[in-house]
Coordinates of C-alpha atoms in Angstrom, one line a residue:
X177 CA 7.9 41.7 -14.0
X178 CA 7.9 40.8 -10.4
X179 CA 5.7 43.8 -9.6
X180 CA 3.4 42.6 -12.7
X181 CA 3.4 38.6 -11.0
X182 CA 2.4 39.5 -7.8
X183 CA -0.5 42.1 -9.0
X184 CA -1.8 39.4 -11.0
X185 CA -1.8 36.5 -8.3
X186 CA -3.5 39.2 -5.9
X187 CA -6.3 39.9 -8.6
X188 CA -6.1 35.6 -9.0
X189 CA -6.5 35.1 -5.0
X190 CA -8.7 38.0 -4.2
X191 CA -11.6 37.3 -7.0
X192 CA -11.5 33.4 -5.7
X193 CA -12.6 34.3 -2.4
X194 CA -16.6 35.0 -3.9
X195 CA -16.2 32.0 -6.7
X196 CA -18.8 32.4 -9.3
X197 CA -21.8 29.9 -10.5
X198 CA -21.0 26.6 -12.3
X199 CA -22.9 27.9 -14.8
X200 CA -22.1 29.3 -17.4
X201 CA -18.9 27.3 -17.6
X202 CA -16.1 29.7 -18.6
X203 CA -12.4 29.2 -19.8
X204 CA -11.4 28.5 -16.3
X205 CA -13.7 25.9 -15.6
X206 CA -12.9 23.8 -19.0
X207 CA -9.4 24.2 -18.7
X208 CA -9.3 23.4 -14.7
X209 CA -11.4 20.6 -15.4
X210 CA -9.3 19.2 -18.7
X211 CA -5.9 19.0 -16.4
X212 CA -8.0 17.6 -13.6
X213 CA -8.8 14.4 -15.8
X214 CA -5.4 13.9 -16.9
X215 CA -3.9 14.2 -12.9
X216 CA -6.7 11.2 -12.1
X217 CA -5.9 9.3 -15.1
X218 CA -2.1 9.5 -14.2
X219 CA -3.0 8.7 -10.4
X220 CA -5.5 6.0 -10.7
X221 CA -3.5 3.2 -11.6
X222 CA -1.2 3.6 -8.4
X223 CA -4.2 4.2 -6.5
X224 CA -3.0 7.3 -4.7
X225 CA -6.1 10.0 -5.4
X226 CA -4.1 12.8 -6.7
X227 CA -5.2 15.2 -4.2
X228 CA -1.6 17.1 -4.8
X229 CA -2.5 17.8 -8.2
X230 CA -6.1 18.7 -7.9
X231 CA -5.7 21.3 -5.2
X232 CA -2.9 23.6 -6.9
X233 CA -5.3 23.5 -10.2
X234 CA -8.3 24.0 -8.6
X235 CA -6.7 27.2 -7.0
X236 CA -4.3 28.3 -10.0
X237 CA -6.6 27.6 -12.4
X238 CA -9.7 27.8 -11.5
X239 CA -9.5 30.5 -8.8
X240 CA -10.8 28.9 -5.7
X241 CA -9.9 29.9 -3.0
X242 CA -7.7 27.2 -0.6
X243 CA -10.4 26.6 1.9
X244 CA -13.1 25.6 -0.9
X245 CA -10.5 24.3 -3.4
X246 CA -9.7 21.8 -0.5
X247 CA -12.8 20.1 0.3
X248 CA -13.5 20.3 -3.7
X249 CA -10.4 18.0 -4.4
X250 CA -11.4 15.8 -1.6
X251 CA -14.9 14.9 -3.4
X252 CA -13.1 14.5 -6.9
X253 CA -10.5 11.7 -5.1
X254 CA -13.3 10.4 -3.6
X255 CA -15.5 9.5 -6.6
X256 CA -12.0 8.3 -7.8
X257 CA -11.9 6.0 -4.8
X258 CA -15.8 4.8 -5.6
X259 CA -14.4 4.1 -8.7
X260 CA -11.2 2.2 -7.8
X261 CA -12.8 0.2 -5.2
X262 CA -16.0 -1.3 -7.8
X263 CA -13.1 -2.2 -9.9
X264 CA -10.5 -3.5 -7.2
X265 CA -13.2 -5.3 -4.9
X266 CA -13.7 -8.5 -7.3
X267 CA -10.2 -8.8 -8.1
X268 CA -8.2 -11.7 -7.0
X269 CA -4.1 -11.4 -5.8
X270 CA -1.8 -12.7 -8.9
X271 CA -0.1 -15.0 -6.6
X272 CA -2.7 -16.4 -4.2
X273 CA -6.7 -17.4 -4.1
X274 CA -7.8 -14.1 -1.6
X275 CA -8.8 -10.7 -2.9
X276 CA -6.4 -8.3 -4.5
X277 CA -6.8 -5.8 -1.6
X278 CA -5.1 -6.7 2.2
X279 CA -7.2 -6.3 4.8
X280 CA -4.5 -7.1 7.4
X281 CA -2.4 -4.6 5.8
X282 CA -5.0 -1.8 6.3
X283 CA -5.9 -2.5 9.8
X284 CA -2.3 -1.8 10.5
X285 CA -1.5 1.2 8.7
X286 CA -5.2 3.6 8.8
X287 CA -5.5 4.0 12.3
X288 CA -2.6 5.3 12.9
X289 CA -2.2 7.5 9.8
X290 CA -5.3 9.2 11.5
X291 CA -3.6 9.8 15.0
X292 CA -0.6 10.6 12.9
X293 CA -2.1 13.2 10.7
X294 CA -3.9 14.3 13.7
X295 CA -0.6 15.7 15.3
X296 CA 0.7 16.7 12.1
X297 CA -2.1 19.1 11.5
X298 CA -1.1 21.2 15.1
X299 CA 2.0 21.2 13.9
X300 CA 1.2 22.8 10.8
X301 CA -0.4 25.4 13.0
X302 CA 2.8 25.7 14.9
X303 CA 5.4 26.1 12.2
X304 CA 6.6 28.9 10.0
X305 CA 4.8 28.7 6.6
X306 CA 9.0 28.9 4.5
X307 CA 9.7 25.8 6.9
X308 CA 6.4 23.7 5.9
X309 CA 7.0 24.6 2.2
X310 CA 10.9 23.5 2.2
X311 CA 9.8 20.7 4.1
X312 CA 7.0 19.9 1.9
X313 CA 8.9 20.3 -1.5
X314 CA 11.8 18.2 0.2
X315 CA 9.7 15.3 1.1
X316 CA 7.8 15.1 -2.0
X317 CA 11.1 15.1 -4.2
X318 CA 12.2 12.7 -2.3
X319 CA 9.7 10.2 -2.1
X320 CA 9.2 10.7 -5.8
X321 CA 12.5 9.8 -6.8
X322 CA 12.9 6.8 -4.5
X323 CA 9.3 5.7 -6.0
X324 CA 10.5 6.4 -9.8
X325 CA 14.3 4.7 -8.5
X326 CA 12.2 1.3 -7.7
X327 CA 9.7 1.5 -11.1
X328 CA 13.2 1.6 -13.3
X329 CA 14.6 -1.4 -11.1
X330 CA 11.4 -3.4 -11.7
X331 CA 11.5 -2.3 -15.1
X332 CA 14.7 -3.7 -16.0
X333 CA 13.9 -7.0 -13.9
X334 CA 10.9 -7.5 -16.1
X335 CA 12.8 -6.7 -19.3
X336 CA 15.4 -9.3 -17.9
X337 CA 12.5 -12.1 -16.5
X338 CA 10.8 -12.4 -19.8
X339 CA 13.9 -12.2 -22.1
X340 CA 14.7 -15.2 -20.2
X341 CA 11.4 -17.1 -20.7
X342 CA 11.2 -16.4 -24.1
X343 CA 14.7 -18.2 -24.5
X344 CA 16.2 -15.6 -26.8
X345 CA 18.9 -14.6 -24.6
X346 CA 20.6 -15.0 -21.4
X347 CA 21.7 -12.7 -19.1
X348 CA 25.0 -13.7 -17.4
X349 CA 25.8 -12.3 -13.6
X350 CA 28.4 -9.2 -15.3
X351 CA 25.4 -8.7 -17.7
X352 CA 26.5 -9.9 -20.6
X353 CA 24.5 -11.6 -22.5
X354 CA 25.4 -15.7 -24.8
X355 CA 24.2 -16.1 -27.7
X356 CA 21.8 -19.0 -28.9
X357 CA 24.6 -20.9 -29.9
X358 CA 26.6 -20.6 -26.7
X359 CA 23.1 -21.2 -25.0
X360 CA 22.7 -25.0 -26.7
X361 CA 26.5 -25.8 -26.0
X362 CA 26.1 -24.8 -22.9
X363 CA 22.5 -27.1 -22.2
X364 CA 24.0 -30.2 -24.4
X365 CA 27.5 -29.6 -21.8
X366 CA 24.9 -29.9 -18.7
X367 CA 23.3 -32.7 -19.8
X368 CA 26.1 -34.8 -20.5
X369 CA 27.9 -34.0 -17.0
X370 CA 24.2 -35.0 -15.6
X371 CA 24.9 -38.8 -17.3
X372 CA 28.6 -39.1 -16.1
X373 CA 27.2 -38.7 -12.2
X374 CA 24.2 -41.5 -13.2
X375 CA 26.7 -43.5 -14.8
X376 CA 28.9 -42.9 -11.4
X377 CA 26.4 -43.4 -8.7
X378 CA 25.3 -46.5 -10.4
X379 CA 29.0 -47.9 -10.6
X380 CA 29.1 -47.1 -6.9
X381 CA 26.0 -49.2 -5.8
X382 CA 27.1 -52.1 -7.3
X383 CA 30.1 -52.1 -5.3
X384 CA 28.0 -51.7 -2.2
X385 CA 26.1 -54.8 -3.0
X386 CA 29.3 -56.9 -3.6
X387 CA 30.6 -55.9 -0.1
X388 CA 27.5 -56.7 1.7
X389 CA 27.4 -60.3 0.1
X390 CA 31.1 -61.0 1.8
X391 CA 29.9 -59.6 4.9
X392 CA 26.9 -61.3 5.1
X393 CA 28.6 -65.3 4.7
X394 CA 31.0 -64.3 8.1
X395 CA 28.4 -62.7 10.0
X396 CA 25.5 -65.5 10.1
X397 CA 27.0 -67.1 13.4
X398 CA 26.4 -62.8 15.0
X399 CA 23.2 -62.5 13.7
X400 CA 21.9 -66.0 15.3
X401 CA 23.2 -65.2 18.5
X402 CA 21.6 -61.6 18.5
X403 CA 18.3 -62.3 17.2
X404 CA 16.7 -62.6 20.5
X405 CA 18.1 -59.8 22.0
X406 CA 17.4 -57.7 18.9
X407 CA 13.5 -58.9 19.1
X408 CA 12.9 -57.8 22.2
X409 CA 14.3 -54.4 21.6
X410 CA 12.4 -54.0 18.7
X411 CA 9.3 -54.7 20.7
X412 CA 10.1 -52.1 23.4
X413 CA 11.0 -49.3 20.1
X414 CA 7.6 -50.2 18.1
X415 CA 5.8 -49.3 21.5
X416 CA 7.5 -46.0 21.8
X417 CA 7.3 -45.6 17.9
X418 CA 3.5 -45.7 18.3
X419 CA 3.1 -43.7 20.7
X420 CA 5.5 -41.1 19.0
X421 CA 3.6 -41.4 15.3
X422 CA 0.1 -41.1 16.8
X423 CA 0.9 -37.7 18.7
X424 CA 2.8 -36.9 15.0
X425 CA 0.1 -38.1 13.2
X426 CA -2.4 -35.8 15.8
X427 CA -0.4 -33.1 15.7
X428 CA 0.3 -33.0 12.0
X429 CA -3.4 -33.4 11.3
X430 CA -4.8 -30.5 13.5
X431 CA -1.6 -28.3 12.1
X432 CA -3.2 -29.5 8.4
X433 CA -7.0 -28.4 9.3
X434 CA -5.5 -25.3 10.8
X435 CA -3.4 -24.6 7.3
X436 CA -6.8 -25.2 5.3
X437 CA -9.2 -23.2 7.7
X438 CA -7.2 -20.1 7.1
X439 CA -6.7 -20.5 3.6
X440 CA -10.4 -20.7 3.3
X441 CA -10.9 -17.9 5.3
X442 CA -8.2 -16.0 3.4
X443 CA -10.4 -16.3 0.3
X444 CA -13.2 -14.3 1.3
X445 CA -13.1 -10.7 2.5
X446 CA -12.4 -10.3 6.0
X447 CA -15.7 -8.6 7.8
X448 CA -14.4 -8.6 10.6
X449 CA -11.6 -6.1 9.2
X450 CA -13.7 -4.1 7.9
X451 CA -16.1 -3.7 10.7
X452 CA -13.4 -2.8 12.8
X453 CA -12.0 0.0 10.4
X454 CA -16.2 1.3 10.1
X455 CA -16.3 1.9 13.2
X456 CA -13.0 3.5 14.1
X457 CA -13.6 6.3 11.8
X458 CA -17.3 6.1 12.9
X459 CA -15.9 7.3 16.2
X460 CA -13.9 9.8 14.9
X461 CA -16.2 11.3 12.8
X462 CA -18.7 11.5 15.9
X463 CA -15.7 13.9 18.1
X464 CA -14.8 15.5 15.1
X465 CA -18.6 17.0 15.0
X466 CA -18.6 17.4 18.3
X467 CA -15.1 19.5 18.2
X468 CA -16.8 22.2 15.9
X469 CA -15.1 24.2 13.4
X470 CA -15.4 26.9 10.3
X471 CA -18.9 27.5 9.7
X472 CA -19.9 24.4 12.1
X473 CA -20.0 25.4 15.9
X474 CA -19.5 23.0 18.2
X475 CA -23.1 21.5 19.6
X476 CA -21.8 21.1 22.8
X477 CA -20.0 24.6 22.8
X478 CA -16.5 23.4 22.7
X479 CA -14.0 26.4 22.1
X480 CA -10.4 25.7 20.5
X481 CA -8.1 25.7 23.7
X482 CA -10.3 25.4 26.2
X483 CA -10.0 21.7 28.8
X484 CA -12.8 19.8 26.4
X485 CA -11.4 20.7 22.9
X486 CA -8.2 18.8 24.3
X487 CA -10.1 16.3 25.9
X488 CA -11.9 15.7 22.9
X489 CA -8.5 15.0 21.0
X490 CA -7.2 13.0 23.6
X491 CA -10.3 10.5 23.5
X492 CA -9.7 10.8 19.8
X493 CA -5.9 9.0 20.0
X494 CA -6.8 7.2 22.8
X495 CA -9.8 5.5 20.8
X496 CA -7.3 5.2 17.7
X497 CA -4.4 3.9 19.7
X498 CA -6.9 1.2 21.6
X499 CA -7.9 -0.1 17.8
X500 CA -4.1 -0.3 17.3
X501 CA -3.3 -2.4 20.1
X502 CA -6.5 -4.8 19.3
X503 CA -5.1 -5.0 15.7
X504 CA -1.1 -6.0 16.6
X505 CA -2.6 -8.7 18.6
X506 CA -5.1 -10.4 16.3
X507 CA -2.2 -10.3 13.5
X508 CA 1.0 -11.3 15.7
X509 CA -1.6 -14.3 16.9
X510 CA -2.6 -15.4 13.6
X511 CA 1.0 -15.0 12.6
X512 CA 1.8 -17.4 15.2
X513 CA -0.9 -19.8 13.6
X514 CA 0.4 -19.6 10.1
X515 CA 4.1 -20.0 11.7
X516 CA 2.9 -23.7 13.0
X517 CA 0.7 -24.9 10.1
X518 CA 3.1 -24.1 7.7
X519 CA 1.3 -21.2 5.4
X520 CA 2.7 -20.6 2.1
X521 CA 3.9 -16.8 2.1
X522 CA 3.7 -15.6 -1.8
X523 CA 5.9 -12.7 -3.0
X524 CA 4.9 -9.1 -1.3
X525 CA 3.5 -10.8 1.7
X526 CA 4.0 -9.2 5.4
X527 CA 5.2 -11.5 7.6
X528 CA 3.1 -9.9 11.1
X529 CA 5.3 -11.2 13.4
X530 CA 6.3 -9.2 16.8
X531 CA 8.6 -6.6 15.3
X532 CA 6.8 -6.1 12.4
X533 CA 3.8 -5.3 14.3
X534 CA 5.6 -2.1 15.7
X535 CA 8.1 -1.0 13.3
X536 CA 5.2 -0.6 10.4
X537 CA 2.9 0.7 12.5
X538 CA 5.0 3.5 13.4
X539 CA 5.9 4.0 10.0
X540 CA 2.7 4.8 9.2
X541 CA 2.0 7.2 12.0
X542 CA 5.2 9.3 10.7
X543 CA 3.5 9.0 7.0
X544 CA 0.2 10.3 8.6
X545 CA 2.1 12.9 10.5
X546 CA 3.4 14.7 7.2
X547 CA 0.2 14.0 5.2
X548 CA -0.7 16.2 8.3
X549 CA 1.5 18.8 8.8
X550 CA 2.0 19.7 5.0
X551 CA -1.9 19.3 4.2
X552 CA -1.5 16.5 1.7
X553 CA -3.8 13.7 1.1
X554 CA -2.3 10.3 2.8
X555 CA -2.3 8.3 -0.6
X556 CA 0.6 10.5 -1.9
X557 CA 2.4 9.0 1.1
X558 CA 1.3 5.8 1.9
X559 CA 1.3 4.5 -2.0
X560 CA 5.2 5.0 -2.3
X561 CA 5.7 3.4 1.7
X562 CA 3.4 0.4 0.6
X563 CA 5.9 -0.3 -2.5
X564 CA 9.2 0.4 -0.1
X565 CA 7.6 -2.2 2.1
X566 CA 7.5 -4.6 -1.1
X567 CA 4.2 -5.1 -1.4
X568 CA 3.0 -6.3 -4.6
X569 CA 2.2 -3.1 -6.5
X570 CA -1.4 -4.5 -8.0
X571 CA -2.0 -5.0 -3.8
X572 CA -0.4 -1.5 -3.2
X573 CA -2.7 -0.1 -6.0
X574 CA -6.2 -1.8 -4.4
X575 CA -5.2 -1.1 -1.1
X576 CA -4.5 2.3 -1.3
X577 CA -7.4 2.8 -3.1
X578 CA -9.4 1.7 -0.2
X579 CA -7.8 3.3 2.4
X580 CA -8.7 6.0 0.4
X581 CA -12.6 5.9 0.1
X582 CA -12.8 5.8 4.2
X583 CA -10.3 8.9 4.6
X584 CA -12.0 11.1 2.1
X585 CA -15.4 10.3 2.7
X586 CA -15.0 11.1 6.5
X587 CA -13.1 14.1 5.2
X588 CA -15.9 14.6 3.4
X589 CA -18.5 14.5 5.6
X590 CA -17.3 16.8 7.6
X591 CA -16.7 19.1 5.3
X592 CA -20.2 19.6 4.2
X593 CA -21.2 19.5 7.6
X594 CA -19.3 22.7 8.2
X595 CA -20.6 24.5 5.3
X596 CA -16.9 24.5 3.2
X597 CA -18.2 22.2 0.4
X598 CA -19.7 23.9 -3.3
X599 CA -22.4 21.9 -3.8
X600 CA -22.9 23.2 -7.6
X601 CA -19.1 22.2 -8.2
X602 CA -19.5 19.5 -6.1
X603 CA -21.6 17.3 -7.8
X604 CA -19.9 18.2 -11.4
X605 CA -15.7 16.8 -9.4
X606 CA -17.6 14.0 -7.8
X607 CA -18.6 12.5 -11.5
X608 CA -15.3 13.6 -13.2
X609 CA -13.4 11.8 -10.0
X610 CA -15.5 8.6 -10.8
X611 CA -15.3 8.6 -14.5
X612 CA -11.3 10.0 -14.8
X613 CA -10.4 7.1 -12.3
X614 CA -12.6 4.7 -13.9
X615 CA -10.8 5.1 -17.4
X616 CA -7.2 5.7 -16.3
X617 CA -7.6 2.2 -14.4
X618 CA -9.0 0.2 -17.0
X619 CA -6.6 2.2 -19.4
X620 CA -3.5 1.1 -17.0
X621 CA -4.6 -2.4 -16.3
X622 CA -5.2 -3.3 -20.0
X623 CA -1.1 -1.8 -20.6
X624 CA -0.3 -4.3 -17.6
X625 CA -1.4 -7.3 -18.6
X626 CA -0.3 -6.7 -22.8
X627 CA 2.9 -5.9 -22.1
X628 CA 3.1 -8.1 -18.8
X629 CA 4.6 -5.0 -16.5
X630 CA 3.5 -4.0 -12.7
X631 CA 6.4 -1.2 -12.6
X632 CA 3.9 0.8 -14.3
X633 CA 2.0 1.3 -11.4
X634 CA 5.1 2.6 -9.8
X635 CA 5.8 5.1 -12.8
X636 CA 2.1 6.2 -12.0
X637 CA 2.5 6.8 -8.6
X638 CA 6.6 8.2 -8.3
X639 CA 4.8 10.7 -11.6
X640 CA 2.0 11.7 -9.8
X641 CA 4.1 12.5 -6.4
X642 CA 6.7 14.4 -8.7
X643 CA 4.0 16.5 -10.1
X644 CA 2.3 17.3 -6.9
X645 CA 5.8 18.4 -5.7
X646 CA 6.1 20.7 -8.4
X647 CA 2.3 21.8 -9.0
X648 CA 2.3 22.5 -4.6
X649 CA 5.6 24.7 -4.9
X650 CA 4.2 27.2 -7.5
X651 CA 1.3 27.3 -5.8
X652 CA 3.5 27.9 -2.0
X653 CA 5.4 30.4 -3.9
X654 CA 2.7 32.7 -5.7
X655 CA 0.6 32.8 -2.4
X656 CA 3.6 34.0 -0.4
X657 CA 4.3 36.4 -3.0
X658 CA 1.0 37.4 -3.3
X659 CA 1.5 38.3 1.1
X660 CA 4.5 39.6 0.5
X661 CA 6.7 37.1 2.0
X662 CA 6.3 34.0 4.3
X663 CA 4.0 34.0 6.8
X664 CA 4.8 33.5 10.6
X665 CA 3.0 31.3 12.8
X666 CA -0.5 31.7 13.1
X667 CA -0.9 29.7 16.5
X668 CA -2.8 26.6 17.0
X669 CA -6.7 28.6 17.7
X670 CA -5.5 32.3 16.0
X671 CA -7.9 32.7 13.2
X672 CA -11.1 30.4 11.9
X673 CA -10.3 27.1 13.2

């Protein structure tokens, strides 16, 4: 049976290596295309692409081979992103008057998911293909079940948050729950008690007021005798009161124009953000042309290995790095603004403070670093991290979504450039992207706001990573067997680059 397996995923791999036309559309085709909508329906609501499932079918199913099975999933989570981000870009947060996606929040984490995924991908070079499977199968599981973990515990705090709105039970602290009788006895109790104190504070003023009076007829000879010396020190404290209140009232005033400036600001999309991000992957783009590659040779005649390919990369971080640095400190000193005025933080907001500036930021650039090394797309990685940062998972969703659209189509891009894109199949995933995406959010959204639920984008995103986890393994597995065994280390420029 074994024997039989591996004969048959040799046949499988070898006949992918010359695909066929689109058309006529076999078996393959309808069938790889059928479970390729239902992966984008399942992945559009947590905004994370879905490139984990689309590769393994595109290669199980419908036999292409890895390097044109890559860049073919790439355009179908692209459209997807097209689609996501028409949908997402109107959208307002639930909790605040800006837009649903956060701009801030993306400054921080693309860059460095680049220069992270950059290093990751020599590793995966570097590294013994039974390694980068375990690894891979490990870090998927894992980040799946954390993900699906959270969806049950937001789950059950719904359930519990509109149970108690609706009045018909409540939950006590051991999670037991009174019945509507206990409920009334106990409100009726409350009520009450809140009289007694009245009743009490009341008694106790009047006391206070008989006191005084008694005071007042042995203490008129004092309060003649003082009254000039009391006058003039009130003269001397209104002068330093007014002084003190009008550099109050100043400050207090400029603190209150500050406040509304940025929450005016805050309700418009940030251009300057966005600029920013443009051009960083404008720039890296440009090397990455420059670098060469696969069908695409190098314009300037850069070989891998040589002193310009790893110049190249180092202007590369360098340039990523630099955006970095400018990012933390527009955010740590808007922070600082926000700090003074007094902004009101909603629930799922960052606070970008010193510290968080740096420990998120390299966060991400260990989530880019295995999106690298294992060859995964970075939504499957940066979806579940947004929701262990506790963002809001509608923000999580849109965000990720965007962060998306500018990886994939640079990713893109260059893959046509080097001549690794099917154009016939290209156009047919682009379309199915767009329209799978566009359904399964619409689809998702409509569920949400019925049944009043956001853990569902986390079930849609800690499903999609499980699947990928499993979908990847088979795929691992059948292409060592189909090399009879694990592969060793190919060596960073051994092979088409």
């Amino acid at each position: 049976t074994i024997r039989h397996l591996a004969h048959h995923v040799h046949r499988l791999l070898k006949s992918s290596h010359r695909h066929k036309p689109l058309l006529p559309l076999d078996a393959t085709d309808k069938l790889g295309f059928f479970f390729a909508t239902l992966g984008l329906m399942i992945a559009a609501g947590g905004g994370i692409g879905g490139g984990g499932v689309l590769v393994p079918i595109y290669i199980l199913v419908m036999r292409f081979s890895p390097k044109h099975a890559i860049p073919l999933s790439n355009i179908t989570v692209f459209g997807g992103a097209v689609a996501n981000t028409i949908l997402n870009i109107r959208k307002r947060h639930p909790l605040a008057d800006r837009p649903l996606v956060d701009w801030d929040l993306i400054l921080v984490m693309e860059p460095l998911t680049i220069a992270g995924a950059l290093i990751g991908a020599f590793l995966n070079k570097l590294l013994p293909e039974a390694i980068l499977v375990i690894s891979l199968v490990a870090l998927l599981s894992f980040t799946a079940y954390k993900t699906l973990i959270k969806a049950i515990r937001m789950y059950k705090a719904e359930t519990k948050a509109m149970l108690a709105e609706k009045g018909r039970a409540r939950v006590r602290e051991d999670g037991t729950k009174e019945s509507e009788l206990t409920r009334m006895a106990r409100e009726l109790e409350e009520e009450e008690e809140e009289e007694e104190d009245e009743r009490a504070v009341v008694a106790l003023l009047d006391d206070v007021d008989a006191g005084d009076d008694d005071e007042n007829e042995d203490g008129d000879a004092d309060v003649e005798n003082g009254q000039q010396q009391k006058t003039a020190q009130k003269q001397q404290s209104n002068i330093t009161d007014d002084d003190s209140s009008t550099f109050s009232s100043a400050t207090e005033l400029r603190d209150k124009e500050e406040l509304a400036q940025i929450l005016e600001e805050e309700r418009h999309i940030p251009m300057g953000n966005v600029q920013v991000l443009v051009v960083t992957f404008a720039v890296v783009l440009f090397i990455n042309l420059l670098k060469g590659g696969g069908a695409f040779h190098s314009p300037l005649g850069i070989q891998c290995g040589s002193p310009s390919f790893w110049a190249s990369n180092g202007i590369m971080l360098g340039w990523i790095i630099l955006v970095s640095i400018f990012a933390r400190s527009y955010l740590v000193r808007r922070y600082e603004i926000k700090e003074r005025c007094g902004y009101p933080y909603v629930d799922g907001d960052i606070k970008w403070d010193s510290r968080a500036t740096i420990i998120y930021p390299l966060v991400c650039t260990a989530a880019g670093f295995f999106a690298g090394m294992f060859g995964v797309g970075g939504g499957i990685v940066k979806g579940p991290l947004m929701l262990a940062m506790g963002v809001h998972p509608k923000v999580s969703s849109a965000s990720s979504a965007c962060m998306i659209l500018f990886t994939s189509f640079t990713a893109t891009t260059s893959f046509v450039v080097f001549g690794l894109l099917d154009m016939e199949y290209a156009a047919i995933c682009l379309s199915l992207g767009f329209v799978a995406t566009l359904v399964g959010q619409i689809g998702l959204f409509y569920l949400m706001e019925r049944f009043q639920r956001n853990s569902y984008i986390a079930f849609s995103i800690g499903g999609i990573v499980l699947l990928s986890a499993f979908l990847m393994t088979i795929q691992s597995l059948l292409s060592m067997a189909d090399s009879g065994g694990p592969k060793p280390p190919t060596g960073l420029c051994t092979g088409k680059q």
